[in-house]
Amino acid sequence: MNDQRDRWRLSSLAIVGTLLPAALSVAQDREPARIETLTAAQIAKMSDAEIAAMSGEVIVTKAKKRATPIQPIAEEVATGEELREMPGARGDALIALKNMPGVAKAEGFRGAGGDMIIRGAAAEDSLYLLDGISIPITMHFGNLQSVLPTYMMSGISYVPGGFGVEQGGATGGMVHIQSANLAPETTTGFAELSFINAGAYLAGPIWQEHNLSFQFGMRRSLIDAVLPAMLPDDLDLTFKTYPQYYDGQLKIDWRPSYRHQFFWNTIASADYIELTNNEEDPHEPMEKGTLDAESSFWRSYGVWNFEGDEATSRLLLAVGGDRLYQGMSDGPAYEVKPQSLELREDAQWTVSESVAIRVGAQLKRTIGDVSATFPRPGQEGVPTDPSLSADPALNVDERIDDLVTAEYMAVDVRLPADLRVTTGVRMDYYGHIDRSTLSPRISLSYPLSAQSTLAASLGRYSRPLHLAEAIPDHLRPEISTQAQLGFRYVVADGVDASVTGFRTDYKDLVVQAMDFQGGDINFAYQNGGTGRAQGAEFMLRMQRESLRGWIAYTYSRSYRTDYVDSQERLFDHDQPHNLVAVASYSLGMWQFGGKFQLASGEPYTPVLDSVYLSDHNVYQPVYAETNSGRLETSHQIDLRIAREFRWDTWNLSAYLDVTNVYANAPVTGYDYGFDYKEREAATAAPILPALGLKGEF
């Protein structure tokens, strides 16, 4: 207990220490000066009223050539507008992001759900941030629509690996979403309607003289209105609550001066479904009955940004809550209800034109209740989902009180010949398991010419445990070591090409304990897994006024070893080849787009035979070696056409987006007969058209 109090004190001291440079800079900012020395970029951020109110002489200077953090080798930054126009994404930026290099084409809900498989890492290994805070769910109903509408995003930074010490909690890649920053002089808004949802957005000034503005958006799914007409009459399902989701955002933005920005953002998301299954599944008798499920969360957070001449600061405070529930009538059920408080500070001090120092600290406390009488969640490498009828159940009824802290320091150095080096170290502490990890990282960047850059990075990463794995207190955090080497070349104005080779090694992967007989969750898991992933990514990207798009190709191999001395096998989402070519062309009020994708099928474990279990009245399959088979190669073409109509006071835009236009349904797995003697391919939707309308004023 004393150790935990000491860590609280250390974390508090670290946060206070990182606030010091900002506090000093704020004090300097308030001192009156006869001569104002500003950069052109600073002048551009100021309002006319601020400029008019300045006394004395104003000198506009050229921006200094400062030492800055090295951009991760394979980082790709895209605007929400660019991703919204991608064919097959239905105007959804996070769905479009899955066409970036390094992302596997994972079909349906198998393992990944709506999250991305990045460079052979499991879905839970990667981190999704909104303005610096992690969000637990990115997609409604697994893969239908993102929980964050594209119009509330200013841009997305996608980093498949090699990110700096300022970020932790992931052993795979990272997606960082920046919320839209608007300061409208007049009130604007729109309403939109599609087969999937209806939404509305409103933005405008609250106090224009002081640059205080707001944004508000909300959406509601229309699946429950469309689905009844699409279901066959003989379906043995009765919906009490058709699938439906809601999400909403409210952001308040205040810019008191060109040096300061403050905003407060609140987001919420909820998915609901309740149905009755009237048909008995011979493989899962207990699934007959009523299923009730909810997945919801909310986050409310404030951010204060300060930009001084020599120091910058970013302070974040966030609170939130989640609810994850699934239950069968009079049968297995689980419920997780955590609440969290998060505090973060990041500061940078420019020592000289060649050296900058960055420090930061994070603190997150999570308190909540977990109750379950449910089989262990499915594990990567296990060929079937957990069986309600045959698998041993977990019995959990616990109160969680967890503290996670982190501190980091990094130095950015610009050497002669414009060689840049960023080196740093991060320390993470996971309170529930009382474990600390030390993560040193280094990145180098060297310009070979005015058009080409060579870069490399090496680093260690750790992440907290996930869902049921996070309850036992004897496990260790999972660890990865990432190395990459990349080359980027500017082909022409608005056209660049990059190629990156990568290697990731994993250790201490959490796996299911082989001798678990049910009951106490503390005996359900162990650290026994290792893994490796390696490959190369290529991207040719064009960003011009009327034509933009890219060609991305990824070669990747990923392997896992579940237990000590066990045989190495393929990762569930190992995908040797993935080719994506996408383009969007604007012609006046029209916009046309197309996408082609060719991807290797995912591994699967073939069924050799079956054994009848009389105690449970089910057949149990006998499997071949794990992931020794592979599904068929998938290929598809997506098309999009959009048209805008403009009037004096409002605009109307419409789009038609068709996924998989030639209806080549991808195989997602196999369905078996009651005794596993016969099988047939299970496929995703062969074609998915989407039509949308949007009216703006």
XYZ file of C-alpha atoms in Angstrom:
697
model
C 0.000 0.000 0.000
C 2.893 2.368 0.783
C 4.397 1.628 -2.639
C 1.151 2.675 -4.310
C 1.033 5.943 -2.335
C 4.645 6.606 -3.333
C 3.748 6.107 -6.974
C 0.825 8.516 -6.611
C 3.248 11.099 -5.213
C 5.821 10.478 -7.944
C 3.185 10.773 -10.662
C 1.825 13.977 -9.133
C 5.328 15.444 -8.932
C 5.968 14.491 -12.540
C 2.797 16.223 -13.702
C 3.535 19.338 -11.656
C 7.075 19.340 -13.013
C 5.902 19.268 -16.595
C 3.532 22.181 -15.931
C 6.420 24.395 -14.828
C 7.683 25.436 -18.305
C 4.152 26.359 -19.345
C 3.569 28.352 -16.169
C 6.763 30.331 -16.725
C 5.824 30.969 -20.327
C 2.350 32.156 -19.331
C 3.902 34.598 -16.909
C 6.162 35.920 -19.673
C 3.191 36.124 -22.018
C 1.409 38.493 -19.636
C 4.289 40.990 -19.380
C 3.638 44.214 -21.320
C 6.065 44.922 -24.141
C 6.629 47.956 -26.284
C 7.851 45.874 -29.227
C 5.911 42.803 -30.300
C 8.059 40.251 -32.157
C 5.835 37.732 -33.885
C 6.157 35.114 -36.585
C 3.957 35.166 -39.632
C 2.293 31.964 -38.381
C 1.449 33.649 -35.069
C -0.004 36.681 -36.833
C -2.192 34.368 -38.938
C -3.706 32.890 -35.780
C -4.724 36.275 -34.389
C -8.079 37.939 -34.893
C -8.417 41.448 -36.314
C -9.417 42.683 -32.861
C -6.252 41.251 -31.293
C -4.023 42.852 -33.892
C -5.765 46.221 -33.524
C -5.419 46.086 -29.739
C -1.630 45.627 -29.862
C 0.398 48.653 -28.821
C 3.875 49.590 -29.993
C 5.793 48.316 -32.963
C 5.083 44.925 -34.508
C 7.982 43.036 -36.055
C 7.213 39.996 -38.178
C 10.049 37.483 -38.059
C 10.799 34.326 -39.967
C 10.108 31.123 -38.073
C 13.171 29.574 -36.485
C 14.528 26.297 -37.783
C 13.932 24.297 -34.626
C 14.669 20.766 -33.588
C 11.380 18.896 -33.803
C 10.249 15.317 -33.134
C 10.893 12.965 -36.023
C 7.773 11.958 -37.900
C 7.332 8.160 -37.645
C 8.622 6.500 -40.807
C 5.353 5.103 -42.085
C 3.017 7.734 -40.611
C 0.249 8.810 -42.965
C -1.830 11.896 -42.245
C -5.179 12.306 -43.967
C -7.922 14.878 -43.701
C -11.454 13.836 -42.874
C -12.563 15.189 -46.246
C -10.059 13.016 -48.108
C -11.161 9.851 -46.328
C -14.865 10.723 -46.516
C -14.726 10.617 -50.315
C -13.186 7.131 -50.484
C -15.301 4.573 -52.388
C -16.676 1.742 -50.268
C -16.431 3.718 -47.015
C -19.950 5.230 -47.167
C -18.508 8.584 -46.143
C -16.889 7.130 -43.000
C -13.264 8.130 -42.403
C -12.385 5.273 -40.015
C -13.694 2.666 -42.466
C -11.638 4.322 -45.207
C -8.554 4.173 -42.991
C -8.524 0.384 -43.363
C -7.156 0.876 -46.881
C -3.829 2.193 -45.575
C -0.657 0.084 -45.963
C -0.068 -2.363 -43.124
C -3.775 -2.951 -42.403
C -5.047 -6.484 -43.053
C -8.393 -7.056 -44.752
C -10.259 -8.770 -41.906
C -13.750 -9.893 -42.871
C -16.811 -9.634 -40.657
C -16.575 -9.988 -36.894
C -13.954 -12.756 -36.851
C -11.529 -11.762 -34.137
C -11.032 -8.148 -35.164
C -14.559 -6.800 -35.132
C -14.369 -3.214 -36.283
C -10.806 -2.603 -35.099
C -7.858 -2.777 -37.445
C -5.272 -5.541 -37.719
C -2.051 -3.538 -38.105
C 1.226 -5.231 -39.083
C 0.231 -8.618 -37.728
C -0.809 -7.275 -34.313
C -4.037 -8.334 -32.612
C -6.848 -5.763 -32.667
C -6.473 -4.992 -28.947
C -2.718 -4.345 -29.407
C -3.355 -1.069 -31.240
C -4.412 2.247 -29.738
C -7.196 4.613 -30.834
C -6.929 8.181 -29.562
C -9.224 11.177 -29.835
C -7.331 14.386 -29.024
C -4.993 12.268 -26.901
C -7.505 10.188 -24.902
C -8.152 6.530 -25.659
C -11.607 5.457 -26.804
C -12.759 1.889 -26.030
C -14.948 1.302 -29.107
C -14.398 2.659 -32.604
C -17.244 1.051 -34.583
C -20.966 0.491 -34.089
C -21.955 -3.202 -34.165
C -18.443 -4.356 -34.955
C -17.963 -2.911 -38.425
C -21.051 -0.959 -39.508
C -20.225 2.700 -38.856
C -17.641 4.518 -36.770
C -18.743 6.023 -33.469
C -17.202 9.361 -34.510
C -18.729 11.114 -37.522
C -16.254 12.342 -40.117
C -17.541 15.911 -39.973
C -16.317 16.153 -36.357
C -12.734 15.283 -37.408
C -10.105 17.668 -38.752
C -7.656 14.896 -39.575
C -6.354 11.432 -38.738
C -2.782 10.364 -38.112
C -2.190 6.666 -38.814
C 1.056 5.198 -37.440
C 1.441 1.421 -38.011
C 4.471 1.272 -35.717
C 7.485 3.096 -34.334
C 5.691 5.951 -32.546
C 7.552 7.971 -29.912
C 7.722 7.762 -26.125
C 4.923 10.304 -25.758
C 2.460 7.500 -26.511
C 2.040 4.203 -24.687
C -0.521 1.516 -24.015
C -0.038 -0.250 -27.362
C 2.260 -2.922 -28.747
C 0.940 -2.580 -32.308
C -0.017 0.592 -34.177
C -1.780 3.831 -33.353
C -4.607 5.897 -34.816
C -4.831 9.487 -33.566
C -7.979 11.434 -34.450
C -7.993 15.220 -34.129
C -11.410 16.714 -33.487
C -12.472 19.548 -35.776
C -11.420 23.031 -34.659
C -13.836 25.602 -36.039
C -14.416 29.233 -35.167
C -17.372 30.115 -37.398
C -18.441 33.736 -37.652
C -22.010 32.713 -38.452
C -24.152 29.752 -37.484
C -23.896 26.841 -39.928
C -25.249 23.315 -39.976
C -26.644 20.451 -41.955
C -28.868 17.397 -41.827
C -28.036 14.086 -43.492
C -29.961 10.923 -44.301
C -28.829 7.517 -45.567
C -29.940 3.891 -45.388
C -27.722 3.498 -42.317
C -28.461 6.546 -40.165
C -29.828 10.057 -39.866
C -27.783 12.878 -38.428
C -27.644 16.597 -37.750
C -24.862 19.099 -37.117
C -24.829 22.681 -35.889
C -21.894 25.058 -35.298
C -21.653 28.738 -34.542
C -20.333 31.513 -32.333
C -21.286 31.812 -28.654
C -19.321 35.005 -27.984
C -17.694 36.080 -31.224
C -15.740 38.962 -29.703
C -13.809 36.495 -27.533
C -13.536 33.679 -30.102
C -15.896 31.385 -28.196
C -17.739 28.904 -30.442
C -19.529 25.569 -30.338
C -20.119 22.442 -32.417
C -22.876 19.908 -31.881
C -23.626 16.727 -33.804
C -25.781 13.665 -33.260
C -26.770 10.535 -35.196
C -29.334 7.788 -34.884
C -29.254 4.540 -36.838
C -32.085 3.582 -39.188
C -31.330 -0.133 -39.181
C -34.409 -0.881 -37.092
C -36.546 0.833 -39.756
C -34.939 -0.931 -42.742
C -34.161 -4.401 -41.357
C -37.740 -5.709 -40.890
C -38.412 -5.327 -44.612
C -35.232 -7.229 -45.490
C -35.644 -10.272 -43.215
C -37.287 -13.434 -44.618
C -40.652 -14.419 -43.192
C -39.447 -17.874 -42.110
C -36.548 -16.564 -40.019
C -36.534 -18.098 -36.537
C -35.596 -14.807 -34.860
C -37.899 -12.396 -33.059
C -36.509 -8.917 -32.401
C -37.673 -7.188 -29.230
C -35.228 -4.362 -29.960
C -33.899 -4.161 -33.493
C -30.216 -3.226 -33.780
C -29.945 0.484 -33.131
C -27.212 2.915 -32.211
C -26.856 6.513 -31.126
C -23.892 8.852 -30.896
C -23.429 12.535 -30.162
C -20.749 15.176 -29.643
C -20.662 18.667 -28.145
C -17.500 20.749 -28.382
C -16.857 24.214 -26.939
C -13.808 26.049 -28.342
C -12.283 29.180 -26.807
C -9.259 31.069 -28.152
C -8.513 33.959 -25.765
C -5.249 34.818 -27.604
C -3.024 33.488 -30.325
C -0.901 31.719 -27.691
C -3.757 29.992 -25.901
C -6.498 27.609 -26.938
C -8.963 25.835 -24.688
C -11.654 23.384 -25.697
C -14.018 21.021 -23.933
C -15.410 18.042 -25.836
C -18.045 15.489 -24.803
C -18.806 12.388 -26.844
C -21.227 9.513 -26.238
C -22.072 6.299 -28.074
C -24.521 3.436 -27.452
C -25.469 0.216 -29.274
C -28.505 -1.888 -28.324
C -30.018 -5.137 -29.512
C -32.507 -7.632 -28.035
C -33.730 -10.685 -29.920
C -35.179 -14.129 -29.364
C -33.761 -17.143 -31.166
C -36.499 -19.731 -31.699
C -34.321 -22.314 -33.451
C -32.013 -24.659 -31.603
C -28.422 -24.744 -32.852
C -27.133 -28.343 -32.658
C -23.654 -27.000 -31.828
C -24.895 -24.542 -29.214
C -28.198 -25.559 -27.540
C -27.966 -22.783 -24.929
C -28.193 -20.066 -27.588
C -31.927 -20.705 -27.878
C -33.767 -17.946 -26.046
C -33.513 -14.179 -25.670
C -30.224 -12.346 -26.172
C -29.866 -8.839 -24.730
C -26.741 -6.791 -25.480
C -25.527 -3.231 -24.908
C -22.226 -1.529 -25.671
C -21.953 2.115 -24.634
C -19.456 4.694 -23.451
C -19.038 8.417 -22.849
C -16.040 10.706 -22.503
C -15.878 14.343 -21.435
C -12.528 16.092 -21.569
C -10.902 19.507 -21.591
C -7.646 20.503 -23.284
C -5.567 23.644 -22.759
C -2.872 24.344 -25.356
C -0.198 26.985 -24.880
C 2.401 27.935 -27.493
C 5.235 30.190 -26.387
C 8.408 31.237 -28.140
C 10.560 28.676 -26.342
C 8.077 26.440 -24.546
C 4.790 24.732 -25.333
C 2.350 22.956 -23.053
C -0.690 20.755 -23.428
C -2.807 19.883 -20.383
C -5.689 17.390 -20.590
C -8.316 16.324 -18.061
C -10.841 13.607 -18.956
C -13.625 11.682 -17.232
C -15.723 8.871 -18.654
C -17.751 5.737 -18.194
C -18.474 2.515 -20.102
C -21.031 -0.290 -20.047
C -20.593 -3.615 -21.781
C -23.365 -6.150 -21.270
C -24.433 -9.390 -22.890
C -26.793 -11.995 -21.482
C -29.073 -14.882 -22.359
C -32.439 -15.333 -20.688
C -31.941 -17.400 -17.526
C -28.429 -18.231 -18.701
C -24.855 -16.934 -19.054
C -24.295 -13.194 -18.774
C -21.567 -10.656 -18.180
C -21.507 -6.954 -17.352
C -18.589 -4.504 -17.127
C -19.201 -0.948 -15.844
C -15.937 1.010 -15.393
C -15.585 4.745 -14.757
C -12.326 6.581 -15.358
C -10.448 9.786 -14.564
C -7.440 10.778 -16.678
C -4.900 13.579 -16.338
C -2.121 14.263 -18.828
C 0.508 16.942 -19.397
C 2.932 17.264 -22.324
C 5.513 20.043 -22.476
C 8.355 20.988 -24.775
C 11.279 23.355 -24.246
C 13.366 24.545 -27.190
C 16.904 24.773 -25.843
C 18.389 25.972 -29.149
C 17.838 25.650 -32.876
C 19.441 22.198 -32.607
C 18.061 20.793 -29.347
C 14.570 20.437 -27.883
C 13.499 18.567 -24.756
C 10.046 17.042 -24.298
C 8.643 15.697 -21.045
C 5.253 14.398 -20.064
C 3.235 12.467 -17.539
C -0.078 10.607 -17.537
C -2.308 9.320 -14.783
C -5.457 7.261 -15.242
C -7.588 5.746 -12.522
C -10.362 3.282 -13.336
C -13.012 2.124 -10.866
C -15.848 -0.210 -11.732
C -17.784 -3.431 -11.258
C -17.360 -6.665 -13.196
C -19.784 -9.570 -12.955
C -19.885 -12.636 -15.164
C -21.046 -16.205 -15.395
C -19.730 -16.779 -18.862
C -17.123 -18.835 -20.745
C -13.732 -17.241 -21.317
C -13.770 -14.862 -24.286
C -12.433 -16.396 -27.485
C -8.671 -16.386 -27.826
C -6.700 -15.742 -30.969
C -5.630 -19.110 -32.362
C -8.669 -20.977 -30.993
C -10.714 -22.127 -34.033
C -14.173 -21.691 -32.465
C -15.980 -19.078 -30.406
C -16.503 -19.952 -26.728
C -19.245 -22.533 -26.237
C -22.007 -21.648 -23.789
C -22.893 -25.338 -23.576
C -19.526 -27.093 -23.264
C -16.798 -24.624 -22.185
C -16.077 -24.042 -18.483
C -17.520 -20.763 -17.226
C -15.856 -17.902 -15.386
C -17.480 -16.812 -12.146
C -16.653 -13.162 -11.486
C -18.127 -10.607 -9.106
C -15.452 -8.014 -8.391
C -14.840 -4.338 -7.792
C -11.921 -3.016 -9.847
C -9.756 -0.122 -8.664
C -6.840 0.326 -11.038
C -4.173 2.991 -11.386
C -2.006 3.380 -14.494
C 0.715 6.032 -14.616
C 3.398 6.955 -17.122
C 6.274 9.403 -17.371
C 8.485 10.083 -20.367
C 11.360 12.241 -21.532
C 12.637 12.713 -25.076
C 15.399 14.774 -26.690
C 15.174 15.958 -30.302
C 18.534 16.818 -31.845
C 19.290 18.328 -35.246
C 22.887 17.509 -36.263
C 24.959 18.792 -39.202
C 23.764 17.802 -42.694
C 20.216 17.901 -41.258
C 20.602 14.497 -39.587
C 17.905 14.347 -36.916
C 17.849 12.042 -33.908
C 15.033 11.616 -31.392
C 15.767 9.472 -28.385
C 13.754 8.966 -25.238
C 12.538 6.643 -22.538
C 9.086 5.949 -21.122
C 8.113 4.303 -17.841
C 4.655 2.786 -17.423
C 3.234 1.504 -14.153
C 0.210 -0.843 -14.095
C -1.193 -0.673 -10.587
C -3.589 -3.636 -10.606
C -0.784 -6.083 -11.343
C 1.897 -3.936 -9.618
C 4.229 -4.083 -12.633
C 6.417 -1.441 -14.280
C 7.888 -1.404 -17.772
C 10.774 0.667 -19.133
C 10.536 1.497 -22.842
C 13.548 3.123 -24.529
C 13.048 4.266 -28.144
C 15.185 5.948 -30.809
C 14.438 7.330 -34.272
C 16.774 8.706 -36.951
C 16.048 10.661 -40.118
C 18.547 11.689 -42.810
C 17.823 13.541 -46.082
C 19.680 11.875 -48.937
C 18.624 14.716 -51.233
C 16.022 17.449 -51.498
C 13.503 14.824 -52.629
C 14.443 11.724 -50.595
C 14.697 10.820 -46.913
C 15.998 7.719 -45.147
C 14.665 6.936 -41.660
C 14.908 4.185 -39.044
C 13.552 3.471 -35.576
C 13.889 0.931 -32.791
C 11.823 0.765 -29.617
C 10.183 -1.211 -26.850
C 6.434 -1.057 -26.166
C 3.973 -2.387 -23.573
C 0.224 -2.345 -23.102
C -2.254 -2.975 -20.269
C -4.250 -6.204 -20.220
C -7.562 -6.475 -22.044
C -11.115 -7.266 -20.804
C -11.218 -10.533 -18.796
C -7.408 -10.769 -18.871
C -7.238 -7.555 -16.823
C -8.929 -9.055 -13.740
C -6.238 -11.481 -12.439
C -3.435 -9.738 -10.529
C -0.565 -12.145 -11.281
C -0.122 -11.512 -15.020
C 2.532 -9.368 -16.706
C 1.882 -6.701 -19.363
C 2.486 -7.790 -22.937
C 5.698 -6.505 -24.551
C 6.780 -5.853 -28.134
C 10.028 -4.711 -29.732
C 9.585 -2.860 -33.022
C 12.240 -2.122 -35.653
C 11.708 -0.478 -39.030
C 13.637 1.068 -41.878
C 11.983 3.350 -44.412
C 12.642 5.453 -47.498
C 10.442 8.279 -48.794
C 10.817 10.027 -52.171
C 9.007 13.075 -53.532
C 8.264 12.142 -57.144
C 6.642 15.433 -58.143
C 4.533 18.205 -56.691
C 1.782 16.443 -54.709
C 3.142 12.955 -55.483
C 5.362 10.921 -53.147
C 6.361 7.288 -52.715
C 7.494 5.391 -49.633
C 8.678 1.894 -48.791
C 9.113 0.536 -45.243
C 10.442 -2.744 -43.908
C 9.416 -3.773 -40.392
C 9.947 -6.459 -37.765
C 8.061 -6.835 -34.464
C 8.762 -9.388 -31.739
C 6.243 -10.134 -28.974
C 6.710 -11.718 -25.559
C 4.597 -12.364 -22.461
C 1.449 -12.720 -24.565
C -1.537 -13.675 -22.396
C -3.037 -17.052 -23.337
C -5.683 -19.316 -21.859
C -4.457 -21.722 -19.192
C -4.751 -25.264 -20.547
C -5.830 -26.871 -17.263
C -8.632 -24.405 -16.436
C -11.777 -26.223 -15.255
C -13.986 -23.192 -14.676
C -14.713 -20.980 -11.698
C -11.953 -18.668 -10.417
C -10.757 -16.308 -13.150
C -7.336 -16.053 -11.495
C -6.561 -19.506 -12.892
C -7.919 -18.839 -16.386
C -4.918 -17.087 -17.989
C -1.138 -17.150 -18.061
C 1.752 -15.359 -19.789
C 2.962 -18.070 -22.156
C 2.804 -16.673 -25.682
C 5.423 -15.239 -27.992
C 5.142 -13.944 -31.528
C 6.785 -12.223 -34.469
C 5.638 -10.231 -37.477
C 7.689 -8.995 -40.392
C 7.129 -7.570 -43.820
C 7.259 -4.548 -46.085
C 4.856 -1.781 -47.120
C 4.785 0.330 -50.263
C 2.687 3.414 -50.927
C 2.452 5.766 -53.912
C 0.252 8.718 -53.018
C -1.114 11.640 -55.041
C -2.754 14.728 -53.541
C -3.678 17.299 -56.144
C -6.547 19.728 -56.471
C -8.857 17.546 -58.559
C -7.222 14.113 -58.361
C -6.117 12.244 -55.261
C -5.622 8.679 -54.188
C -2.996 6.037 -53.594
C -1.683 2.609 -54.434
C -0.733 0.622 -51.333
C 0.777 -2.864 -51.193
C 1.627 -4.785 -48.032
C 3.580 -8.021 -47.703
C 3.300 -9.346 -44.160
C 3.844 -12.597 -42.251
C 2.863 -13.052 -38.624
C 3.384 -16.062 -36.342
C 2.521 -17.024 -32.779
C 3.637 -19.599 -30.208
C 0.984 -20.097 -27.542
C 2.882 -22.018 -24.875
C 6.450 -22.836 -23.973
C 7.735 -25.630 -26.261
C 4.556 -25.538 -28.378
C 4.723 -25.426 -32.176
C 4.802 -22.073 -33.967
C 1.666 -21.353 -35.999
C 0.204 -18.634 -38.200
C -1.511 -15.663 -36.586
C -5.309 -15.666 -37.153
C -5.072 -12.634 -39.446
C -1.820 -13.452 -41.206
C -2.186 -11.970 -44.690
C 0.807 -12.313 -47.029
C -0.521 -10.004 -49.752
C -2.833 -6.993 -49.717
C -3.098 -4.579 -52.656
C -5.308 -1.464 -52.623
C -5.647 1.075 -55.439
C -7.989 4.009 -54.853
C -8.623 7.254 -56.712
C -11.054 10.167 -56.467
C -11.581 12.792 -59.183
C -13.500 16.064 -58.932
C -15.100 17.650 -61.995
C -17.056 20.775 -61.181
C -19.953 19.800 -58.929
C -19.357 16.102 -59.603
C -17.037 13.749 -57.812
C -16.152 10.229 -59.020
C -14.181 7.525 -57.264
C -13.157 3.899 -57.529
C -11.252 1.355 -55.467
C -9.815 -2.075 -56.243
C -8.585 -4.471 -53.558
C -6.923 -7.884 -53.829
C -6.058 -9.691 -50.585
C -4.958 -13.137 -49.436
C -7.546 -15.120 -47.492
C -7.151 -15.494 -43.741
C -5.887 -18.721 -42.144
C -8.392 -21.143 -40.640
C -8.259 -24.505 -38.858
C -9.856 -27.363 -40.849
C -12.127 -29.929 -39.143
C -10.945 -33.540 -39.543
C -13.638 -35.423 -37.606
C -16.003 -35.100 -34.625
C -16.749 -36.776 -31.289
C -20.208 -37.001 -29.705
C -20.437 -35.650 -26.121
C -23.425 -37.381 -24.571
C -23.351 -35.254 -21.389
C -23.978 -32.085 -23.421
C -25.776 -33.665 -26.401
C -23.413 -32.000 -28.895
C -20.715 -33.092 -31.340
C -17.221 -31.807 -30.625
C -15.008 -31.238 -33.688
C -11.562 -32.748 -34.076
C -9.301 -30.159 -35.676
C -6.211 -30.274 -37.836
C -3.159 -28.190 -36.904
C -4.065 -24.634 -35.945
C -4.462 -22.332 -38.958
C -3.142 -24.961 -41.370
C -5.732 -23.965 -43.999
C -6.323 -20.669 -45.784
C -9.524 -19.096 -47.107
C -9.905 -18.069 -50.724
C -8.252 -14.910 -52.046
C -10.719 -12.010 -52.086
C -11.041 -9.233 -54.644
C -13.570 -6.468 -55.162
C -14.252 -3.110 -56.797
C -16.038 -0.260 -55.005
C -17.469 2.768 -56.823
C -18.716 6.138 -55.641
C -20.401 9.041 -57.388
C -21.412 12.299 -55.695
C -23.058 15.522 -56.833
C -23.372 18.884 -55.125
C -26.100 21.462 -55.732
C -25.656 25.043 -54.548
C -28.132 27.832 -53.887
C -27.780 31.226 -52.267
C -28.402 30.159 -48.676
C -27.976 26.377 -48.668
C -26.353 23.416 -50.432
C -27.504 19.891 -51.150
C -25.171 16.977 -51.815
C -26.019 13.397 -52.722
C -23.916 10.281 -53.146
C -24.231 6.688 -54.273
C -21.593 4.351 -52.847
C -21.522 0.702 -53.925
C -19.241 -1.803 -52.194
C -18.252 -4.868 -54.232
C -20.032 -3.877 -57.440
C -19.610 -7.267 -59.151
C -20.899 -9.154 -56.092
C -17.873 -11.340 -55.433
C -18.838 -12.297 -51.879
C -15.703 -12.853 -49.740
C -15.523 -16.108 -47.779
C -15.320 -15.437 -44.030
C -15.217 -19.063 -42.825
C -17.195 -22.304 -42.962
C -20.465 -23.465 -41.423
C -20.711 -27.156 -40.492
C -23.566 -29.630 -40.155
C -24.611 -30.951 -36.756
C -21.977 -33.731 -36.848
C -19.333 -31.746 -38.787
C -19.443 -34.158 -41.724
C -20.587 -31.507 -44.199
C -19.670 -27.862 -44.576
C -20.522 -24.820 -46.666
C -18.780 -21.498 -47.102
C -19.966 -18.553 -45.019
C -19.693 -15.264 -46.879
C -20.024 -11.568 -46.214
C -22.632 -9.479 -48.026
C -22.044 -9.911 -51.788
C -22.882 -6.272 -52.553
C -23.676 -3.270 -50.371
C -25.145 -0.130 -51.956
C -25.468 3.042 -49.902
C -27.346 6.198 -50.835
C -27.035 9.408 -48.859
C -28.326 12.982 -48.845
C -26.940 15.986 -47.011
C -28.403 19.486 -46.810
C -26.221 22.365 -45.508
C -26.961 25.964 -44.624
